[in-house]
GROMACS .gro file of C-alpha atoms in nm:
model
  264
    1UNK     CA    1  -5.790   2.649  -3.503
    2UNK     CA    2  -5.929   2.524  -3.832
    3UNK     CA    3  -6.156   2.692  -4.085
    4UNK     CA    4  -6.414   2.507  -4.291
    5UNK     CA    5  -6.551   2.687  -4.596
    6UNK     CA    6  -6.893   2.550  -4.685
    7UNK     CA    7  -7.034   2.587  -5.036
    8UNK     CA    8  -7.370   2.469  -5.161
    9UNK     CA    9  -7.253   2.237  -5.439
   10UNK     CA   10  -7.347   2.205  -5.804
   11UNK     CA   11  -7.366   1.950  -6.085
   12UNK     CA   12  -7.178   2.201  -6.299
   13UNK     CA   13  -6.807   2.121  -6.276
   14UNK     CA   14  -6.716   2.489  -6.303
   15UNK     CA   15  -6.857   2.552  -5.957
   16UNK     CA   16  -6.619   2.317  -5.775
   17UNK     CA   17  -6.326   2.464  -5.966
   18UNK     CA   18  -6.421   2.819  -5.866
   19UNK     CA   19  -6.477   2.750  -5.498
   20UNK     CA   20  -6.157   2.543  -5.483
   21UNK     CA   21  -5.982   2.850  -5.619
   22UNK     CA   22  -6.140   3.057  -5.342
   23UNK     CA   23  -6.020   2.806  -5.083
   24UNK     CA   24  -5.668   2.819  -5.224
   25UNK     CA   25  -5.667   3.200  -5.215
   26UNK     CA   26  -5.783   3.200  -4.851
   27UNK     CA   27  -5.512   2.947  -4.764
   28UNK     CA   28  -5.253   3.178  -4.917
   29UNK     CA   29  -5.389   3.472  -4.717
   30UNK     CA   30  -5.377   3.286  -4.381
   31UNK     CA   31  -5.091   3.037  -4.421
   32UNK     CA   32  -5.078   2.947  -4.050
   33UNK     CA   33  -5.445   2.843  -4.039
   34UNK     CA   34  -5.577   2.514  -4.171
   35UNK     CA   35  -5.848   2.589  -4.430
   36UNK     CA   36  -6.066   2.316  -4.580
   37UNK     CA   37  -6.365   2.308  -4.815
   38UNK     CA   38  -6.686   2.105  -4.796
   39UNK     CA   39  -7.028   2.103  -4.962
   40UNK     CA   40  -7.386   2.090  -4.845
   41UNK     CA   41  -7.495   1.879  -5.143
   42UNK     CA   42  -7.411   1.755  -5.493
   43UNK     CA   43  -7.032   1.756  -5.446
   44UNK     CA   44  -6.788   1.587  -5.213
   45UNK     CA   45  -6.655   1.599  -4.949
   46UNK     CA   46  -6.971   1.671  -4.756
   47UNK     CA   47  -6.980   1.891  -4.446
   48UNK     CA   48  -7.017   1.614  -4.189
   49UNK     CA   49  -6.720   1.421  -4.326
   50UNK     CA   50  -6.481   1.715  -4.306
   51UNK     CA   51  -6.608   1.826  -3.966
   52UNK     CA   52  -6.526   1.479  -3.830
   53UNK     CA   53  -6.179   1.498  -3.982
   54UNK     CA   54  -6.108   1.841  -3.833
   55UNK     CA   55  -6.256   1.753  -3.494
   56UNK     CA   56  -6.003   1.474  -3.450
   57UNK     CA   57  -5.738   1.740  -3.386
   58UNK     CA   58  -5.935   1.870  -3.086
   59UNK     CA   59  -5.889   2.229  -3.207
   60UNK     CA   60  -6.180   2.474  -3.251
   61UNK     CA   61  -6.346   2.485  -3.593
   62UNK     CA   62  -6.494   2.795  -3.754
   63UNK     CA   63  -6.744   2.723  -4.030
   64UNK     CA   64  -6.784   2.997  -4.292
   65UNK     CA   65  -7.078   2.961  -4.534
   66UNK     CA   66  -6.976   3.060  -4.887
   67UNK     CA   67  -7.333   3.171  -4.945
   68UNK     CA   68  -7.436   3.511  -5.077
   69UNK     CA   69  -7.784   3.485  -4.926
   70UNK     CA   70  -7.874   3.419  -4.563
   71UNK     CA   71  -8.161   3.180  -4.626
   72UNK     CA   72  -8.267   2.821  -4.562
   73UNK     CA   73  -7.922   2.668  -4.613
   74UNK     CA   74  -7.749   2.895  -4.362
   75UNK     CA   75  -8.037   2.917  -4.114
   76UNK     CA   76  -8.142   2.550  -4.112
   77UNK     CA   77  -7.936   2.303  -4.318
   78UNK     CA   78  -7.593   2.401  -4.192
   79UNK     CA   79  -7.690   2.447  -3.823
   80UNK     CA   80  -7.845   2.097  -3.826
   81UNK     CA   81  -7.519   1.950  -3.958
   82UNK     CA   82  -7.319   2.144  -3.700
   83UNK     CA   83  -7.543   2.029  -3.413
   84UNK     CA   84  -7.498   1.668  -3.523
   85UNK     CA   85  -7.120   1.711  -3.532
   86UNK     CA   86  -7.120   1.873  -3.186
   87UNK     CA   87  -7.300   1.569  -3.048
   88UNK     CA   88  -7.032   1.345  -3.200
   89UNK     CA   89  -6.751   1.570  -3.072
   90UNK     CA   90  -6.879   1.742  -2.755
   91UNK     CA   91  -6.532   1.857  -2.648
   92UNK     CA   92  -6.462   2.044  -2.974
   93UNK     CA   93  -6.581   2.402  -3.018
   94UNK     CA   94  -6.758   2.451  -3.350
   95UNK     CA   95  -6.897   2.790  -3.451
   96UNK     CA   96  -7.073   2.918  -3.761
   97UNK     CA   97  -6.988   3.263  -3.893
   98UNK     CA   98  -7.223   3.494  -4.083
   99UNK     CA   99  -7.261   3.413  -4.451
  100UNK     CA  100  -7.017   3.558  -4.702
  101UNK     CA  101  -7.298   3.774  -4.842
  102UNK     CA  102  -7.321   3.961  -4.511
  103UNK     CA  103  -6.992   4.133  -4.599
  104UNK     CA  104  -6.973   4.441  -4.821
  105UNK     CA  105  -6.905   4.297  -5.167
  106UNK     CA  106  -7.007   4.612  -5.355
  107UNK     CA  107  -6.650   4.685  -5.462
  108UNK     CA  108  -6.601   4.340  -5.613
  109UNK     CA  109  -6.930   4.365  -5.804
  110UNK     CA  110  -6.830   4.710  -5.930
  111UNK     CA  111  -6.496   4.575  -6.051
  112UNK     CA  112  -6.664   4.290  -6.238
  113UNK     CA  113  -6.917   4.512  -6.414
  114UNK     CA  114  -6.652   4.771  -6.505
  115UNK     CA  115  -6.437   4.494  -6.651
  116UNK     CA  116  -6.733   4.400  -6.873
  117UNK     CA  117  -6.718   4.746  -7.031
  118UNK     CA  118  -6.969   4.952  -6.830
  119UNK     CA  119  -7.007   5.295  -6.985
  120UNK     CA  120  -7.204   5.612  -6.929
  121UNK     CA  121  -7.576   5.561  -6.983
  122UNK     CA  122  -7.577   5.186  -6.916
  123UNK     CA  123  -7.823   5.013  -6.687
  124UNK     CA  124  -7.735   4.700  -6.490
  125UNK     CA  125  -7.936   4.383  -6.436
  126UNK     CA  126  -7.793   4.205  -6.133
  127UNK     CA  127  -7.914   3.848  -6.092
  128UNK     CA  128  -7.899   3.641  -5.775
  129UNK     CA  129  -8.010   3.283  -5.719
  130UNK     CA  130  -8.329   3.356  -5.522
  131UNK     CA  131  -8.446   3.204  -5.195
  132UNK     CA  132  -8.758   3.075  -5.025
  133UNK     CA  133  -8.663   3.313  -4.743
  134UNK     CA  134  -8.767   3.664  -4.843
  135UNK     CA  135  -8.508   3.812  -4.606
  136UNK     CA  136  -8.236   3.670  -4.828
  137UNK     CA  137  -8.390   3.819  -5.141
  138UNK     CA  138  -8.430   4.155  -4.967
  139UNK     CA  139  -8.059   4.151  -4.884
  140UNK     CA  140  -7.977   4.100  -5.253
  141UNK     CA  141  -8.204   4.391  -5.344
  142UNK     CA  142  -8.020   4.609  -5.092
  143UNK     CA  143  -7.688   4.501  -5.242
  144UNK     CA  144  -7.815   4.607  -5.584
  145UNK     CA  145  -7.922   4.946  -5.446
  146UNK     CA  146  -7.577   4.990  -5.285
  147UNK     CA  147  -7.412   4.909  -5.616
  148UNK     CA  148  -7.631   5.159  -5.798
  149UNK     CA  149  -7.535   5.436  -5.556
  150UNK     CA  150  -7.169   5.337  -5.575
  151UNK     CA  151  -7.156   5.344  -5.955
  152UNK     CA  152  -7.418   5.607  -6.031
  153UNK     CA  153  -7.601   5.366  -6.266
  154UNK     CA  154  -7.954   5.226  -6.238
  155UNK     CA  155  -7.959   4.866  -6.112
  156UNK     CA  156  -8.244   4.617  -6.129
  157UNK     CA  157  -8.223   4.292  -5.931
  158UNK     CA  158  -8.384   3.969  -6.049
  159UNK     CA  159  -8.366   3.611  -5.923
  160UNK     CA  160  -8.264   3.323  -6.144
  161UNK     CA  161  -8.509   3.081  -5.980
  162UNK     CA  162  -8.799   3.329  -5.991
  163UNK     CA  163  -8.805   3.463  -6.345
  164UNK     CA  164  -9.154   3.335  -6.421
  165UNK     CA  165  -9.294   3.210  -6.753
  166UNK     CA  166  -9.083   3.323  -7.048
  167UNK     CA  167  -8.863   3.519  -6.809
  168UNK     CA  168  -9.117   3.798  -6.762
  169UNK     CA  169  -8.945   3.921  -6.442
  170UNK     CA  170  -8.626   3.982  -6.639
  171UNK     CA  171  -8.812   4.140  -6.929
  172UNK     CA  172  -8.986   4.379  -6.689
  173UNK     CA  173  -8.654   4.467  -6.525
  174UNK     CA  174  -8.501   4.552  -6.864
  175UNK     CA  175  -8.807   4.762  -6.952
  176UNK     CA  176  -8.772   4.955  -6.624
  177UNK     CA  177  -8.408   5.027  -6.702
  178UNK     CA  178  -8.501   5.158  -7.044
  179UNK     CA  179  -8.764   5.388  -6.894
  180UNK     CA  180  -8.486   5.544  -6.682
  181UNK     CA  181  -8.300   5.625  -7.002
  182UNK     CA  182  -8.055   5.336  -7.007
  183UNK     CA  183  -7.930   5.296  -7.361
  184UNK     CA  184  -7.771   4.957  -7.301
  185UNK     CA  185  -7.805   4.678  -7.045
  186UNK     CA  186  -7.513   4.505  -6.873
  187UNK     CA  187  -7.570   4.168  -6.705
  188UNK     CA  188  -7.406   4.115  -6.366
  189UNK     CA  189  -7.421   3.776  -6.188
  190UNK     CA  190  -7.433   3.790  -5.809
  191UNK     CA  191  -7.286   3.441  -5.803
  192UNK     CA  192  -6.950   3.296  -5.706
  193UNK     CA  193  -6.936   3.086  -6.022
  194UNK     CA  194  -7.098   3.062  -6.364
  195UNK     CA  195  -7.336   2.772  -6.406
  196UNK     CA  196  -7.668   2.659  -6.547
  197UNK     CA  197  -7.866   2.926  -6.362
  198UNK     CA  198  -7.647   3.212  -6.480
  199UNK     CA  199  -7.654   3.080  -6.835
  200UNK     CA  200  -8.034   3.068  -6.829
  201UNK     CA  201  -8.052   3.434  -6.725
  202UNK     CA  202  -7.789   3.536  -6.978
  203UNK     CA  203  -7.972   3.363  -7.262
  204UNK     CA  204  -8.283   3.562  -7.172
  205UNK     CA  205  -8.084   3.886  -7.153
  206UNK     CA  206  -7.955   3.816  -7.503
  207UNK     CA  207  -8.313   3.754  -7.618
  208UNK     CA  208  -8.459   4.072  -7.470
  209UNK     CA  209  -8.153   4.299  -7.501
  210UNK     CA  210  -7.931   4.158  -7.779
  211UNK     CA  211  -7.565   4.248  -7.762
  212UNK     CA  212  -7.564   4.316  -7.389
  213UNK     CA  213  -7.223   4.260  -7.227
  214UNK     CA  214  -7.213   4.010  -6.941
  215UNK     CA  215  -6.984   4.051  -6.640
  216UNK     CA  216  -6.797   3.766  -6.478
  217UNK     CA  217  -6.897   3.594  -6.155
  218UNK     CA  218  -6.731   3.704  -5.831
  219UNK     CA  219  -6.502   3.402  -5.798
  220UNK     CA  220  -6.182   3.462  -5.605
  221UNK     CA  221  -6.183   3.840  -5.640
  222UNK     CA  222  -5.945   3.989  -5.384
  223UNK     CA  223  -6.229   4.163  -5.198
  224UNK     CA  224  -6.420   3.834  -5.174
  225UNK     CA  225  -6.113   3.664  -5.030
  226UNK     CA  226  -6.060   3.956  -4.793
  227UNK     CA  227  -6.420   3.932  -4.672
  228UNK     CA  228  -6.375   3.562  -4.596
  229UNK     CA  229  -6.051   3.626  -4.408
  230UNK     CA  230  -6.225   3.893  -4.202
  231UNK     CA  231  -6.476   3.629  -4.085
  232UNK     CA  232  -6.197   3.414  -3.938
  233UNK     CA  233  -6.161   3.484  -3.565
  234UNK     CA  234  -5.809   3.559  -3.443
  235UNK     CA  235  -5.630   3.264  -3.290
  236UNK     CA  236  -5.510   3.295  -2.931
  237UNK     CA  237  -5.139   3.353  -2.888
  238UNK     CA  238  -4.997   3.077  -2.673
  239UNK     CA  239  -4.696   3.156  -2.457
  240UNK     CA  240  -4.515   2.948  -2.198
  241UNK     CA  241  -4.487   3.109  -1.856
  242UNK     CA  242  -4.234   2.915  -1.657
  243UNK     CA  243  -4.145   2.947  -1.290
  244UNK     CA  244  -3.829   3.141  -1.204
  245UNK     CA  245  -3.521   2.932  -1.141
  246UNK     CA  246  -3.523   2.796  -0.787
  247UNK     CA  247  -3.897   2.851  -0.733
  248UNK     CA  248  -4.084   2.535  -0.656
  249UNK     CA  249  -4.400   2.437  -0.839
  250UNK     CA  250  -4.504   2.304  -1.181
  251UNK     CA  251  -4.446   2.486  -1.507
  252UNK     CA  252  -4.754   2.646  -1.659
  253UNK     CA  253  -4.860   2.713  -2.017
  254UNK     CA  254  -5.138   2.966  -2.058
  255UNK     CA  255  -5.319   3.133  -2.346
  256UNK     CA  256  -5.276   3.509  -2.345
  257UNK     CA  257  -5.522   3.761  -2.486
  258UNK     CA  258  -5.632   3.694  -2.844
  259UNK     CA  259  -5.431   3.853  -3.119
  260UNK     CA  260  -5.568   4.180  -3.261
  261UNK     CA  261  -5.837   4.131  -3.524
  262UNK     CA  262  -5.725   4.150  -3.883
  263UNK     CA  263  -5.780   4.480  -4.051
  264UNK     CA  264  -6.028   4.472  -4.332
   0.00000   0.00000   0.00000
C-alpha cells in the first residue's frame, strides 16, 4: 500500500518546505509504508503525475488531503483527479480519506498559542484561509470554539480571504474580544505554513492591536503527524499457507485479517 499526501500548493517557498517536513515526519512514523507528496496547484509534482507513478506498482493507494477545511478542493478538485486516475488504472484501488482538518487538532493549536506566550486575560484571534463552501468555514468556527473551551480563553475566528475592506472583519473580532475583557490579543494561524495570507492578517493585527504576539503555524507538530498517521488504513498481513508435506495440490498464499488499527 502507498500513501499520497496532497497539499494545495503555494507560490510562497515556505509552504513547500513545511509540507515536505510533514511528509518526512509521516515517513518516519510509518517506515514500512511508502509515503509521497503531491500538489493540487502551483507546485510540483502534481497529483496526477504521482498517482500514475504509484499505480504502476499495482498496490492500493490512499490519498490524504492535507487540507484543514473540507471545501471545494476536497469535495470536487481532488475527486475529479482521482476519478481520472482510476480510469487510467482500473485495476488499482485508490481511496480518498477525510481531510486532515477532520481530525481533532485542538491540542496542537493550544501548544502553538501557549508557545507564543498566552497568559491569563488574553483573547485569541484564530485565522483560517476561508472557503466558498460555508460548511468548511463552519468547521473552522467549531474548531475555534473547541479551542476556547480547552484553554478557557475567548476565541474569535476570522478568514484571511474574507476580511473585507480595511480588514473590518478582523477589527470587529478584536473589538469583540476587548468587550469580553481581553487585555491583550494573541494571533493564531490555523494554517500548516506561514505565507502571504498569514502575513496579511498579522499585519492587520499589528495595526489594530499593536504588540500582539503571533503563534506559529501548525507545521509538523507531533499531533498533526499523528492525525495523518491515523488516517492511513492498516495494511493486510500476508502469510503463506502451504500444504502439509505429502498432500497433493498447489501452494496457496492468502491475505489474513487486517492488522489492528493504530492507536491514536
